[in-house]
Amino acid sequence: MLAIVNGKMMPVSGDPIEGGAILIRDGKIAAVGKDLKIPSEARIIDADGRPVTPGIIEAHAHIGLGEAGIGWAGADVNESSDPVTAYARAIDGLNPLDTAFDEFRAAGITCASVVPGSGNVIGGTGLAIKCQGTIVDDMVVKNPTGMKAALGENPKGSYGRRKKLPSTRMGSAAVMRETLFKAREYLKKKDKAEGEDDVSKLPKHDKNLEALLPVLRGEIPLHIHCHRADDITTAVRLCREFEVPFVLEHVTEANHVIDLLKGADTHLAIGPTMHYGSKVENRERDFRTPVEVARAGIPFCLITDHPVLHGKYLTMSAGLAVTWGMDYDLALRSVTLSAAEHVGIADRVGSLEVGKDADIVIWSGDPLDYITFANYTIIDGEVAYQREVE
Amino acid sequence: MKNISTKVFKGATIYPVYGPKIEDGVMIVEGGKIKAIGSAKDVEIPAVEVIDVSGKVILPGFVDAHSHVGVWGDGEGSAAYDGNEMGNPIAAKVSALDAANPEQVSFAGAREGGITSLQIIPGSGNPVGGLAFACKTAGTIIDDMVIKNPTGLKGALGENPKRAYGQFFKKAPMTRMGTAGVIRDYFHQVKEYMAKKEAAEARAKEAEAKAEDAEANGNGVAPGPDYNPDLEAGALVMKGEIPFRVHAHRYDDIITAVRICEEFGIPFSIEHCTTGFKVAQFLGERGAVAHVGPGLFSRGKQELADADERNPALLDAAGVKVCLITDHPFLDSSYLLPYAGVAHKHGMPLDRVLRALTLNPAESLGIEDRVGSLTPGKDADFVVMSGEPFTYTSVILSTHIEGNVVYKRPTL
Amino acid sequence: MLAITNAKIHTMVGPVIEKGTIVIEDGKITAVGADVKVPDGAQVVDAKGRHVSPGIIEAHGHAGVYEAGNGWAGADGNEATHPITPQVRAIDGANPEDTSFADFRKHGVTAMHIMPGSANLIGGECFVVKHKEAATIDEMILLWPSGMKAALGENPKRVYGTQKKAPATRMGNAAMMREWLQKAKDYAAKKKKAAEDEDAKEPNFDMKLEALVPVINGEMPMHIHCHRQDDIATAIRIAGEFGVKYTLEHATLGHKVVDLLKENDVSCAVGPSMYFEGKVEVVGIGFDGPATLHEHGVHFCLTNDHPVIHARYLRVAAGQLEAEGVPGEDALKSITIWAAEHIGVADRIGSIEQGKDADLVIWSGEPLDARSRADVTMIDGKVVFERE
């Protein structure tokens, strides 16, 4: 049992509690509030009046797939052999000993949604993990969280260069449409065969179509990478055509299509904002996008797309968003509870509430100030990182 | 470019860098220069426009000593990639000046980041990459923006040149040994070229002195070597006029850079110096100059594996002349200030960080007579911040070059 | 409600109205004529004697899929990875933020038939847009889908032949086009049978063939790119074999086979006639070609094949047509009502008539005078451009 006392509790799901305490039992938050009764057997960490928040959540990262500091041997982000690799699973390529996890914990990041890259039109499933562990299966919060897909320059560049379909935006959309159509037909055939209890009517096993069934059934969303306004529009058009759930990643030009997104019943992951315009389609990456999306009331979270921007600068991004006009509470929510909602794990993490996982950070100061350190990072009720002060 | 008018900035906390912080400061700007600076009680305020900057902080404009602003197109795709002249590992004759586009949006990003001068330098695809130059970050015609040209010759060690040539072009250099060999061979050729030129000049002088004999000798003096622009660039380095600025991340590549430069007796700076902290004392003993950055990056290559955010603080403490760089676009120019904040967070004292953003790079580039501190007589290049560095709420409100406002923070 | 008065109106469906009024309500033209009364409460725009014409229509263009100033990043018009790509759709690659659209509004061009390019034998699905300012391409749609792009001649055989793939010759072009139309015909037949007969098996889903079914069934026309007269004949031959609806695009040397065109009642989008002889198959390109078609009563319109020639210069092209002897009003029809008829939207745009969309332009001078400018451009009764 662990207790954090004397902290400025910032639960995200409610108002801050000065001089508050959290009681942790069996890896879960057992109590949050002022004047809690702390059992004698509890190990006590005194937060010394400093801010305490839920663990930071990075909702779109390639950590473990694109490992730090080892080059090609650790590059497992894109299964670039075919534009459709729905069968690929991030869990099978994730190395929990990627040294970047040390940096994540030291930055207060307790949970990450790891997804395949955007080289393919359909790239494979992603998962959400806690940022501590040796065997990835032990770190899973949710698997799969969604099916990664991509539009825009990346797929057409990757395959067009090799003179393979797709080489244009039209081609990418056609590939996605064809695959979803085939998946729908595959599902119909399977349902029919099962309904008639006739094994002979089952369609021939197809590893891509099989992997897409949860999307077609509405169980997991498509996570669609798109930067430019027309690619965002195409993503929405395709998903409406097939009535599948979806969330949108990066959405650099989301502020060009506010009305479309308001009516789209979706969630946005915006970022990496602190990046240069590496392509034509992301030339407008600056804080205008998240500030205007926030103003329009469209649900969103902020992301770094680690390692495009290192995940440890997620709270820096949120802080800078505040200086550009975003509401502070919303900015903190965008890297905690909103990120959890984007990934579909808000029942487990994202706020300091009784019953949720004890993923908690004690900070040296304002959590959104880049000058602040994480003093303690706690995952599932255990201290995963403790800062050494010289 | 300079603004002729006289303006007084009153009430801010000023960090002039040449000396201690000035509370309740007064800075008088005239004719694009700093005319006078000091605390309110020490400086007489003339009867001109007074701009009230109470509660704000004024710093010298930042000098980014290693940037690809204008030559690596931001948001323009490959049509605007002009940073690396690939094909021959020795590209000493090319100059970033010929590729820098002042209308490129990255210049606006630099102004937003508080950067008033920068060194624009070729990339690291070549072992010897070309000439760099220093310029202001606002203007229309690049030649009008130049402060000094050239300010260095780019070199590169480590993974980039051997990947570009060994893997892609399938020719030398393919290894670190090969890269060093190519650079050494180049400087030997430079020495030879210079010796031949000098000998030819000496002969010509002699012949002049014996003018009649020259005519009588018919063809006269044996000519010097053919003009070689690649070697001319190296000659500037050999003569000590500009440093060899060597890109090196891994600490052993940094040692190699020092070894080669000491062998040829040439001035140098280490670009990036990413794991230089491992040999901080070695570098400090030599009074080495390190252009440290980009900050806020991921360890995408093996040679970055041991990168550490304490690097600038550790190098500075050992006596290395540290300049904080963006290496735009690898850190977008508009985020130099948060990078500096992170360097401070990890142990570099505030006044050292500010110096690493201003006077150190100005000195490294040889432009400290013009910029790098708010010394009277220097250009009125400065940044107005909303509060004290470093905290996220202290942001850049405006950037000024030679008395002109070149950036004003918008409200979104 | 809006009324444009004192206008010299080029209705495209009758003689020019020297001084007339156009009444517009809810984006539609409700009245036009010399004696039309301005209704009470209508906002009046006094044309002050200036010419008014329907908005110019580009019958064959690639705006949005080949964007201005965006290089490779904005090049999405040719899915040149296989010669047969009927399953791709121009709408999925068209960027409404292509700066060309703003240009069009400035120059009185109000609609375009956006098509994939001509690298492929069957290039993909086309659609028609109005040049409204909109955040999404879907808001600009006038007709979707409009047809299936196809191509014969040098382009497909060059794109694939130089990679040592089929097609490498004109014979190869035709054979592959014929092969796929036949496959589509068989597929459509199987589907029809499966729908009618419970025991009949559905064919295996094939996205390419699926996309060709409406063409085979005569519901959607093929728009066949062909320049030289032999390719024109091949296009007509293949289309006839399969009984599909079609138009001919470019038909640069159509004037050499006028009788063939007349016999088959073909509609041709002719251009970009201002282009030079950059390929062998366009030797002879010029305005005498469409002038000849006009003389012989062949249905045609002009195209600039934007961006090969920018669509804003369609008036210049029409002016050149007039210079070849085509009467002025007919030259103007070739970039308005005949273009609308060619692409299948003549019920909505192309002429100034009661009931049609109020897509109009007020010109500073004569519409076909290259020195004239668009003073006011209107789409669906809204001013989308006004010169200061």
Short mmCIF file of C-alpha atoms in Angstrom, two decimals, chain A residues 102-388:
data_model
loop_
_atom_site.label_atom_id
_atom_site.label_comp_id
_atom_site.label_asym_id
_atom_site.label_seq_id
_atom_site.Cartn_x
_atom_site.Cartn_y
_atom_site.Cartn_z
CA ASP A 102 13.66 5.28 -19.54
CA GLU A 103 13.23 8.78 -20.90
CA PHE A 104 9.42 8.42 -20.98
CA ARG A 105 9.28 7.41 -17.32
CA ALA A 106 11.64 10.24 -16.40
CA ALA A 107 9.23 12.61 -18.15
CA GLY A 108 6.18 11.31 -16.30
CA ILE A 109 4.74 9.34 -19.19
CA THR A 110 3.08 6.25 -17.77
CA CYS A 111 1.12 4.94 -20.73
CA ALA A 112 1.63 4.99 -24.50
CA SER A 113 -0.48 3.98 -27.50
CA VAL A 114 1.96 2.33 -29.88
CA VAL A 115 0.95 2.15 -33.54
CA PRO A 116 2.56 0.98 -36.79
CA GLY A 117 3.85 3.69 -39.10
CA SER A 118 2.15 5.54 -41.93
CA GLY A 119 3.98 4.04 -44.87
CA ASN A 120 1.05 1.76 -45.67
CA VAL A 121 -2.55 2.52 -46.51
CA ILE A 122 -3.51 -0.03 -43.85
CA GLY A 123 -0.60 -0.71 -41.52
CA GLY A 124 -1.71 -3.07 -38.77
CA THR A 125 -3.08 -2.91 -35.25
CA GLY A 126 -1.78 -0.81 -32.38
CA LEU A 127 -1.97 -1.31 -28.65
CA ALA A 128 -1.80 0.67 -25.43
CA ILE A 129 0.84 -0.27 -22.87
CA LYS A 130 2.21 0.91 -19.55
CA CYS A 131 5.72 2.30 -19.90
CA GLN A 132 7.38 -0.21 -17.66
CA GLY A 133 8.16 -3.89 -18.08
CA THR A 134 10.23 -6.49 -19.84
CA ILE A 135 7.60 -8.69 -21.47
CA VAL A 136 5.20 -6.64 -23.54
CA ASP A 137 2.21 -8.91 -22.86
CA ASP A 138 2.54 -7.99 -19.17
CA MET A 139 2.41 -4.29 -20.06
CA VAL A 140 -0.78 -4.33 -22.12
CA VAL A 141 -3.61 -2.00 -21.15
CA LYS A 142 -5.59 -2.69 -24.32
CA ASN A 143 -4.76 -4.72 -27.41
CA PRO A 144 -5.73 -3.98 -30.10
CA THR A 145 -6.70 -0.35 -29.69
CA GLY A 146 -7.31 0.23 -33.37
CA MET A 147 -6.24 -0.41 -36.96
CA LYS A 148 -3.66 2.07 -38.30
CA ALA A 149 -4.38 3.54 -41.72
CA ALA A 150 -2.82 6.40 -43.67
CA LEU A 151 -3.61 8.84 -46.45
CA GLY A 152 -1.62 11.70 -47.98
CA GLU A 153 2.02 11.81 -49.04
CA ASN A 154 3.51 8.87 -47.13
CA PRO A 155 1.80 5.87 -48.75
CA LYS A 156 1.91 7.37 -52.23
CA GLY A 157 5.57 8.26 -51.75
CA SER A 158 6.55 4.88 -50.38
CA TYR A 159 4.85 2.87 -53.14
CA GLY A 160 4.83 5.40 -55.97
CA ARG A 161 8.64 5.51 -55.76
CA ARG A 162 8.61 1.79 -56.55
CA LYS A 163 5.98 2.24 -59.25
CA LYS A 164 3.42 0.31 -57.23
CA LEU A 165 -0.17 1.18 -56.38
CA PRO A 166 -0.76 3.64 -54.73
CA SER A 167 1.21 6.45 -56.33
CA THR A 168 -1.50 9.11 -55.95
CA ARG A 169 -4.10 10.11 -53.39
CA MET A 170 -6.77 8.62 -55.68
CA GLY A 171 -4.88 5.33 -55.56
CA SER A 172 -4.60 5.31 -51.74
CA ALA A 173 -8.34 5.90 -51.39
CA ALA A 174 -9.07 3.16 -53.91
CA VAL A 175 -6.86 0.71 -52.02
CA MET A 176 -8.62 1.53 -48.76
CA ARG A 177 -12.04 1.31 -50.34
CA GLU A 178 -11.30 -1.99 -52.02
CA THR A 179 -9.92 -3.52 -48.84
CA LEU A 180 -12.86 -2.39 -46.72
CA PHE A 181 -15.29 -3.63 -49.34
CA LYS A 182 -13.64 -7.01 -49.49
CA ALA A 183 -13.57 -7.16 -45.69
CA ARG A 184 -17.28 -6.43 -45.60
CA GLU A 185 -18.01 -9.18 -48.11
CA TYR A 186 -15.74 -11.54 -46.15
CA LEU A 187 -17.67 -10.80 -42.97
CA LYS A 188 -20.99 -11.39 -44.71
CA LYS A 189 -19.79 -14.75 -45.97
CA LYS A 190 -18.49 -15.75 -42.54
CA ASP A 191 -21.71 -14.69 -40.81
CA LYS A 192 -23.74 -16.58 -43.40
CA ALA A 193 -21.64 -19.73 -43.00
CA GLU A 194 -21.85 -19.53 -39.23
CA GLY A 195 -25.54 -18.81 -39.35
CA GLU A 196 -26.18 -21.83 -41.53
CA ASP A 197 -23.65 -23.85 -39.54
CA ASP A 198 -22.04 -24.82 -42.82
CA VAL A 199 -18.25 -24.95 -42.73
CA SER A 200 -18.05 -25.46 -46.49
CA LYS A 201 -19.45 -21.97 -47.01
CA LEU A 202 -16.64 -20.27 -45.03
CA PRO A 203 -14.52 -18.00 -47.19
CA LYS A 204 -10.87 -18.90 -47.73
CA HIS A 205 -8.83 -17.50 -44.85
CA ASP A 206 -7.36 -14.11 -45.70
CA LYS A 207 -4.97 -12.67 -43.11
CA ASN A 208 -5.74 -9.06 -44.03
CA LEU A 209 -9.52 -9.38 -44.16
CA GLU A 210 -9.58 -11.40 -40.95
CA ALA A 211 -7.67 -8.63 -39.17
CA LEU A 212 -10.20 -6.05 -40.39
CA LEU A 213 -13.26 -7.85 -39.02
CA PRO A 214 -13.22 -6.02 -35.65
CA VAL A 215 -13.28 -2.72 -37.57
CA LEU A 216 -16.19 -3.80 -39.73
CA ARG A 217 -18.01 -5.02 -36.63
CA GLY A 218 -17.47 -1.62 -35.02
CA GLU A 219 -15.36 -3.05 -32.18
CA ILE A 220 -12.19 -1.07 -32.86
CA PRO A 221 -11.73 2.16 -34.83
CA LEU A 222 -9.52 2.93 -37.76
CA HIS A 223 -6.70 5.27 -36.66
CA ILE A 224 -6.27 7.31 -39.83
CA HIS A 225 -3.09 9.37 -40.35
CA CYS A 226 -3.94 12.49 -42.38
CA HIS A 227 -2.42 15.98 -42.45
CA ARG A 228 -3.99 17.98 -45.25
CA ALA A 229 -7.60 19.16 -45.24
CA ASP A 230 -8.52 17.14 -48.34
CA ASP A 231 -7.00 13.97 -46.84
CA ILE A 232 -9.03 14.57 -43.66
CA THR A 233 -12.10 14.93 -45.89
CA THR A 234 -11.29 11.71 -47.74
CA ALA A 235 -10.86 9.84 -44.44
CA VAL A 236 -14.28 10.98 -43.24
CA ARG A 237 -15.87 10.18 -46.61
CA LEU A 238 -14.47 6.64 -46.67
CA CYS A 239 -15.46 5.85 -43.08
CA ARG A 240 -18.99 7.11 -43.64
CA GLU A 241 -19.22 5.00 -46.79
CA PHE A 242 -18.46 1.86 -44.78
CA GLU A 243 -19.99 3.01 -41.49
CA VAL A 244 -16.87 2.14 -39.51
CA PRO A 245 -15.68 3.94 -36.37
CA PHE A 246 -12.57 6.08 -36.76
CA VAL A 247 -10.26 8.57 -35.10
CA LEU A 248 -7.92 10.92 -36.94
CA GLU A 249 -4.18 11.33 -36.36
CA HIS A 250 -2.05 14.47 -36.87
CA VAL A 251 -4.79 16.45 -38.68
CA THR A 252 -2.38 19.36 -39.25
CA GLU A 253 -5.03 21.24 -41.29
CA ALA A 254 -7.98 20.37 -39.04
CA ASN A 255 -8.62 24.09 -38.63
CA HIS A 256 -9.49 24.25 -42.37
CA VAL A 257 -12.39 21.83 -41.98
CA ILE A 258 -13.88 22.66 -38.57
CA ASP A 259 -17.51 22.23 -39.69
CA LEU A 260 -16.79 18.85 -41.25
CA LEU A 261 -15.11 17.63 -38.05
CA LYS A 262 -17.84 19.00 -35.78
CA GLY A 263 -20.34 16.82 -37.59
CA ALA A 264 -18.08 13.79 -37.85
CA ASP A 265 -18.45 12.17 -34.39
CA THR A 266 -14.74 11.47 -34.12
CA HIS A 267 -11.70 12.26 -31.95
CA LEU A 268 -8.52 14.02 -33.06
CA ALA A 269 -4.88 13.46 -32.10
CA ILE A 270 -3.02 16.66 -33.00
CA GLY A 271 0.75 16.83 -33.47
CA PRO A 272 3.69 16.77 -33.63
CA THR A 273 3.30 20.52 -33.50
CA MET A 274 6.89 21.30 -32.53
CA HIS A 275 8.25 19.97 -35.80
CA TYR A 276 9.40 21.57 -39.03
CA GLY A 277 7.47 21.42 -42.28
CA SER A 278 9.18 18.30 -43.50
CA LYS A 279 6.68 17.81 -46.31
CA VAL A 280 4.27 20.01 -48.19
CA GLU A 281 1.29 18.46 -46.38
CA ASN A 282 2.51 19.47 -42.90
CA ARG A 283 3.76 22.94 -43.71
CA GLU A 284 1.12 24.49 -41.42
CA ARG A 285 2.08 22.58 -38.28
CA ASP A 286 1.89 25.19 -35.54
CA PHE A 287 -0.27 25.90 -32.51
CA ARG A 288 -3.03 27.51 -34.56
CA THR A 289 -4.48 24.05 -35.22
CA PRO A 290 -4.96 22.80 -31.65
CA VAL A 291 -6.02 26.25 -30.40
CA GLU A 292 -8.73 26.61 -33.06
CA VAL A 293 -9.87 22.99 -32.68
CA ALA A 294 -10.13 23.53 -28.92
CA ARG A 295 -12.14 26.70 -29.44
CA ALA A 296 -14.55 24.86 -31.71
CA GLY A 297 -15.18 22.32 -28.96
CA ILE A 298 -14.02 19.33 -31.02
CA PRO A 299 -12.60 16.55 -28.80
CA PHE A 300 -8.84 16.19 -29.22
CA CYS A 301 -5.58 15.23 -27.57
CA LEU A 302 -1.98 16.30 -28.25
CA ILE A 303 0.66 13.86 -29.50
CA THR A 304 4.37 13.83 -30.30
CA ASP A 305 4.40 10.89 -32.77
CA HIS A 306 7.58 9.76 -30.95
CA PRO A 307 10.23 9.60 -32.21
CA VAL A 308 9.35 12.30 -34.74
CA LEU A 309 9.30 14.57 -31.71
CA HIS A 310 10.61 12.84 -28.59
CA GLY A 311 7.68 11.82 -26.39
CA LYS A 312 9.24 13.49 -23.37
CA TYR A 313 8.35 16.87 -24.88
CA LEU A 314 4.60 16.14 -24.78
CA THR A 315 4.02 18.26 -21.67
CA MET A 316 6.22 21.00 -23.21
CA SER A 317 3.87 20.98 -26.23
CA ALA A 318 0.85 21.29 -23.96
CA GLY A 319 2.46 24.17 -22.04
CA LEU A 320 3.29 26.05 -25.23
CA ALA A 321 -0.30 25.51 -26.40
CA VAL A 322 -1.41 27.34 -23.24
CA THR A 323 0.84 30.30 -24.11
CA TRP A 324 -0.86 30.45 -27.50
CA GLY A 325 -4.32 30.66 -25.98
CA MET A 326 -5.46 27.16 -25.01
CA ASP A 327 -7.19 26.86 -21.63
CA TYR A 328 -4.75 25.38 -19.06
CA ASP A 329 -7.12 22.69 -17.78
CA LEU A 330 -7.92 21.63 -21.33
CA ALA A 331 -4.22 21.49 -22.19
CA LEU A 332 -3.50 19.25 -19.18
CA ARG A 333 -6.50 17.11 -20.10
CA SER A 334 -5.16 16.84 -23.68
CA VAL A 335 -2.15 14.85 -22.46
CA THR A 336 -4.02 12.80 -19.87
CA LEU A 337 -7.75 12.05 -19.94
CA SER A 338 -8.38 13.15 -23.55
CA ALA A 339 -5.48 11.01 -24.70
CA ALA A 340 -7.02 8.07 -22.82
CA GLU A 341 -10.38 8.75 -24.48
CA HIS A 342 -8.75 8.90 -27.91
CA VAL A 343 -7.31 5.44 -27.39
CA GLY A 344 -10.35 3.95 -25.62
CA ILE A 345 -8.76 3.35 -22.22
CA ALA A 346 -10.36 6.08 -20.14
CA ASP A 347 -11.96 3.46 -17.91
CA ARG A 348 -8.44 2.57 -16.69
CA VAL A 349 -6.28 5.71 -16.85
CA GLY A 350 -6.17 9.44 -17.48
CA SER A 351 -7.43 10.91 -14.19
CA LEU A 352 -7.04 10.57 -10.42
CA GLU A 353 -10.26 8.76 -9.65
CA VAL A 354 -11.07 5.90 -7.28
CA GLY A 355 -10.92 2.60 -9.10
CA LYS A 356 -8.55 3.73 -11.84
CA ASP A 357 -4.97 2.50 -12.18
CA ALA A 358 -2.51 4.19 -9.84
CA ASP A 359 -0.55 5.94 -12.62
CA ILE A 360 0.55 9.13 -10.93
CA VAL A 361 3.27 11.74 -11.27
CA ILE A 362 4.63 14.05 -8.58
CA TRP A 363 6.18 17.10 -10.23
CA SER A 364 8.76 19.63 -9.07
CA GLY A 365 6.50 22.44 -10.27
CA ASP A 366 3.86 23.28 -12.88
CA PRO A 367 3.52 20.05 -14.92
CA LEU A 368 3.19 21.96 -18.20
CA ASP A 369 6.35 24.03 -17.67
CA TYR A 370 9.30 22.61 -19.58
CA ILE A 371 11.55 23.66 -16.72
CA THR A 372 9.73 21.26 -14.37
CA PHE A 373 11.02 17.79 -13.50
CA ALA A 374 9.05 14.69 -12.75
CA ASN A 375 10.14 13.79 -9.22
CA TYR A 376 8.25 10.50 -9.01
CA THR A 377 6.57 8.49 -11.71
CA ILE A 378 4.28 5.80 -10.36
CA ILE A 379 2.84 3.06 -12.57
CA ASP A 380 0.26 0.61 -11.26
CA GLY A 381 1.07 1.75 -7.75
CA GLU A 382 4.82 1.16 -7.98
CA VAL A 383 7.50 3.80 -8.20
CA ALA A 384 8.79 3.34 -11.75
CA TYR A 385 11.07 6.37 -11.67
CA GLN A 386 12.43 8.56 -8.94
CA ARG A 387 14.52 11.58 -9.70
CA GLU A 388 17.93 11.74 -8.07
#
